[in-house]
Amino acid sequence: QVQVVESGGGLVQAGGSLRLSCAASGSIFSGKTMAWYGQAPGKPRDLVASIASGGRLNYADSVKGRFTISRDNAKNTVYLQMNSLKPEDTAVYYCNADPPLFFPGRGTYWGQGTQVTVSS
């Protein structure tokens, strides 16, 4: 059974930091690019950062220089260090592969996400 659990979100003041964690069951992300996606209220879910199995990194322009994605393949875990947070970073953050995991008959898989709220 596929399970992805995101954690580490919370309420923080602008300029603060948070570290998100994503733990995946088994080796569902083995060999895959892993990513964090953010969905702000009323907006689509967008890719925030990704890390390939070989370590190549990709960031949305809005978070470059502030967020750092990393992974621990042995633990099937991916992290997102979020620094210098801004109110516009407020969103629910989801962990998934890039492209997202898709299962015939079930559709695209998403975990429950973790809420990040940045106050001004």
Short mmCIF file of C-alpha atoms in Angstrom, two decimals:
data_model
loop_
_atom_site.label_atom_id
_atom_site.label_comp_id
_atom_site.label_asym_id
_atom_site.label_seq_id
_atom_site.Cartn_x
_atom_site.Cartn_y
_atom_site.Cartn_z
CA GLN A 1 0.00 0.00 0.00
CA VAL A 2 1.34 3.37 -1.03
CA GLN A 3 1.68 5.86 1.77
CA VAL A 4 3.35 9.24 1.81
CA VAL A 5 3.28 11.27 5.03
CA GLU A 6 4.23 14.93 5.05
CA SER A 7 5.04 16.75 8.29
CA GLY A 8 6.76 19.82 9.68
CA GLY A 9 4.35 22.54 8.69
CA GLY A 10 3.03 25.20 11.04
CA LEU A 11 2.52 28.87 11.70
CA VAL A 12 5.60 31.08 11.46
CA GLN A 13 6.30 34.77 11.19
CA ALA A 14 7.72 36.27 8.02
CA GLY A 15 11.46 35.76 7.92
CA GLY A 16 11.24 32.54 9.89
CA SER A 17 12.14 28.99 8.93
CA LEU A 18 10.51 25.58 8.75
CA ARG A 19 11.75 22.15 7.74
CA LEU A 20 9.29 19.86 6.03
CA SER A 21 9.75 16.10 5.95
CA CYS A 22 8.19 13.46 3.75
CA ALA A 23 8.34 9.77 4.57
CA ALA A 24 7.33 7.29 1.91
CA SER A 25 6.40 3.66 2.35
CA GLY A 26 8.67 1.09 0.79
CA SER A 27 10.73 2.21 -2.15
CA ILE A 28 8.03 3.89 -4.19
CA PHE A 29 10.31 6.82 -4.95
CA SER A 30 13.37 4.71 -5.69
CA GLY A 31 15.08 5.97 -8.81
CA LYS A 32 12.51 8.72 -9.27
CA THR A 33 12.75 12.46 -9.05
CA MET A 34 11.13 13.57 -5.78
CA ALA A 35 9.45 16.91 -5.38
CA TRP A 36 7.55 19.27 -3.17
CA TYR A 37 4.43 20.97 -4.46
CA GLY A 38 2.60 23.90 -2.94
CA GLN A 39 -1.08 24.77 -3.23
CA ALA A 40 -2.22 28.16 -2.01
CA PRO A 41 -5.94 28.78 -1.41
CA GLY A 42 -7.80 29.10 -4.69
CA LYS A 43 -4.72 28.35 -6.77
CA PRO A 44 -3.47 25.26 -8.58
CA ARG A 45 -0.88 22.94 -7.11
CA ASP A 46 2.55 24.00 -8.38
CA LEU A 47 5.97 22.41 -8.23
CA VAL A 48 8.16 24.19 -5.68
CA ALA A 49 11.33 22.12 -5.78
CA SER A 50 12.56 18.77 -7.07
CA ILE A 51 15.57 16.56 -6.67
CA ALA A 52 16.53 13.82 -9.09
CA SER A 53 17.80 10.45 -7.94
CA GLY A 54 21.25 11.57 -9.03
CA GLY A 55 20.95 14.80 -7.08
CA ARG A 56 20.11 17.35 -9.78
CA LEU A 57 18.06 20.16 -8.23
CA ASN A 58 15.29 22.33 -9.60
CA TYR A 59 13.50 25.23 -7.90
CA ALA A 60 10.64 27.53 -8.72
CA ASP A 61 11.92 31.06 -9.27
CA SER A 62 9.92 32.29 -6.28
CA VAL A 63 11.88 30.12 -3.81
CA LYS A 64 15.38 30.12 -5.27
CA GLY A 65 17.94 31.06 -2.65
CA ARG A 66 15.47 30.49 0.20
CA PHE A 67 14.39 26.84 0.00
CA THR A 68 16.60 23.76 -0.13
CA ILE A 69 15.40 20.30 -1.07
CA SER A 70 17.28 17.17 -0.06
CA ARG A 71 16.67 13.44 0.08
CA ASP A 72 17.79 10.41 2.03
CA ASN A 73 17.35 7.44 -0.27
CA ALA A 74 18.12 4.93 2.48
CA LYS A 75 15.21 6.28 4.51
CA ASN A 76 12.88 6.96 1.55
CA THR A 77 12.59 10.50 2.85
CA VAL A 78 12.71 13.93 1.27
CA TYR A 79 13.09 17.25 3.06
CA LEU A 80 12.40 20.88 2.31
CA GLN A 81 14.28 23.49 4.32
CA MET A 82 12.36 26.73 4.07
CA ASN A 83 14.16 29.91 5.10
CA SER A 84 13.29 33.60 4.89
CA LEU A 85 9.63 32.68 4.63
CA LYS A 86 7.19 35.17 3.13
CA PRO A 87 3.41 35.44 3.52
CA GLU A 88 3.06 34.41 -0.12
CA ASP A 89 4.65 31.05 0.78
CA THR A 90 1.48 30.20 2.68
CA ALA A 91 0.12 26.98 1.19
CA VAL A 92 -0.45 23.31 1.76
CA TYR A 93 2.74 21.50 0.78
CA TYR A 94 2.69 18.03 -0.72
CA CYS A 95 5.43 15.56 -1.44
CA ASN A 96 5.33 13.39 -4.54
CA ALA A 97 7.38 12.21 -7.46
CA ASP A 98 7.91 14.42 -10.49
CA PRO A 99 5.78 13.67 -12.41
CA PRO A 100 3.35 12.70 -9.63
CA LEU A 101 2.67 9.03 -8.95
CA PHE A 102 -0.20 7.69 -11.04
CA PHE A 103 -1.93 4.37 -10.54
CA PRO A 104 -4.31 3.02 -13.22
CA GLY A 105 -7.78 2.74 -11.74
CA ARG A 106 -6.87 5.01 -8.82
CA GLY A 107 -5.55 8.11 -10.46
CA THR A 108 -2.85 10.43 -9.19
CA TYR A 109 -1.77 9.78 -5.62
CA TRP A 110 -1.47 12.62 -3.11
CA GLY A 111 -0.84 12.49 0.61
CA GLN A 112 -2.61 14.70 3.13
CA GLY A 113 -0.07 17.50 2.81
CA THR A 114 1.20 19.81 5.54
CA GLN A 115 -0.04 23.35 6.08
CA VAL A 116 2.46 26.21 6.12
CA THR A 117 1.14 29.58 7.22
CA VAL A 118 3.38 32.64 7.21
CA SER A 119 2.13 35.71 9.04
CA SER A 120 3.25 39.21 8.15
#
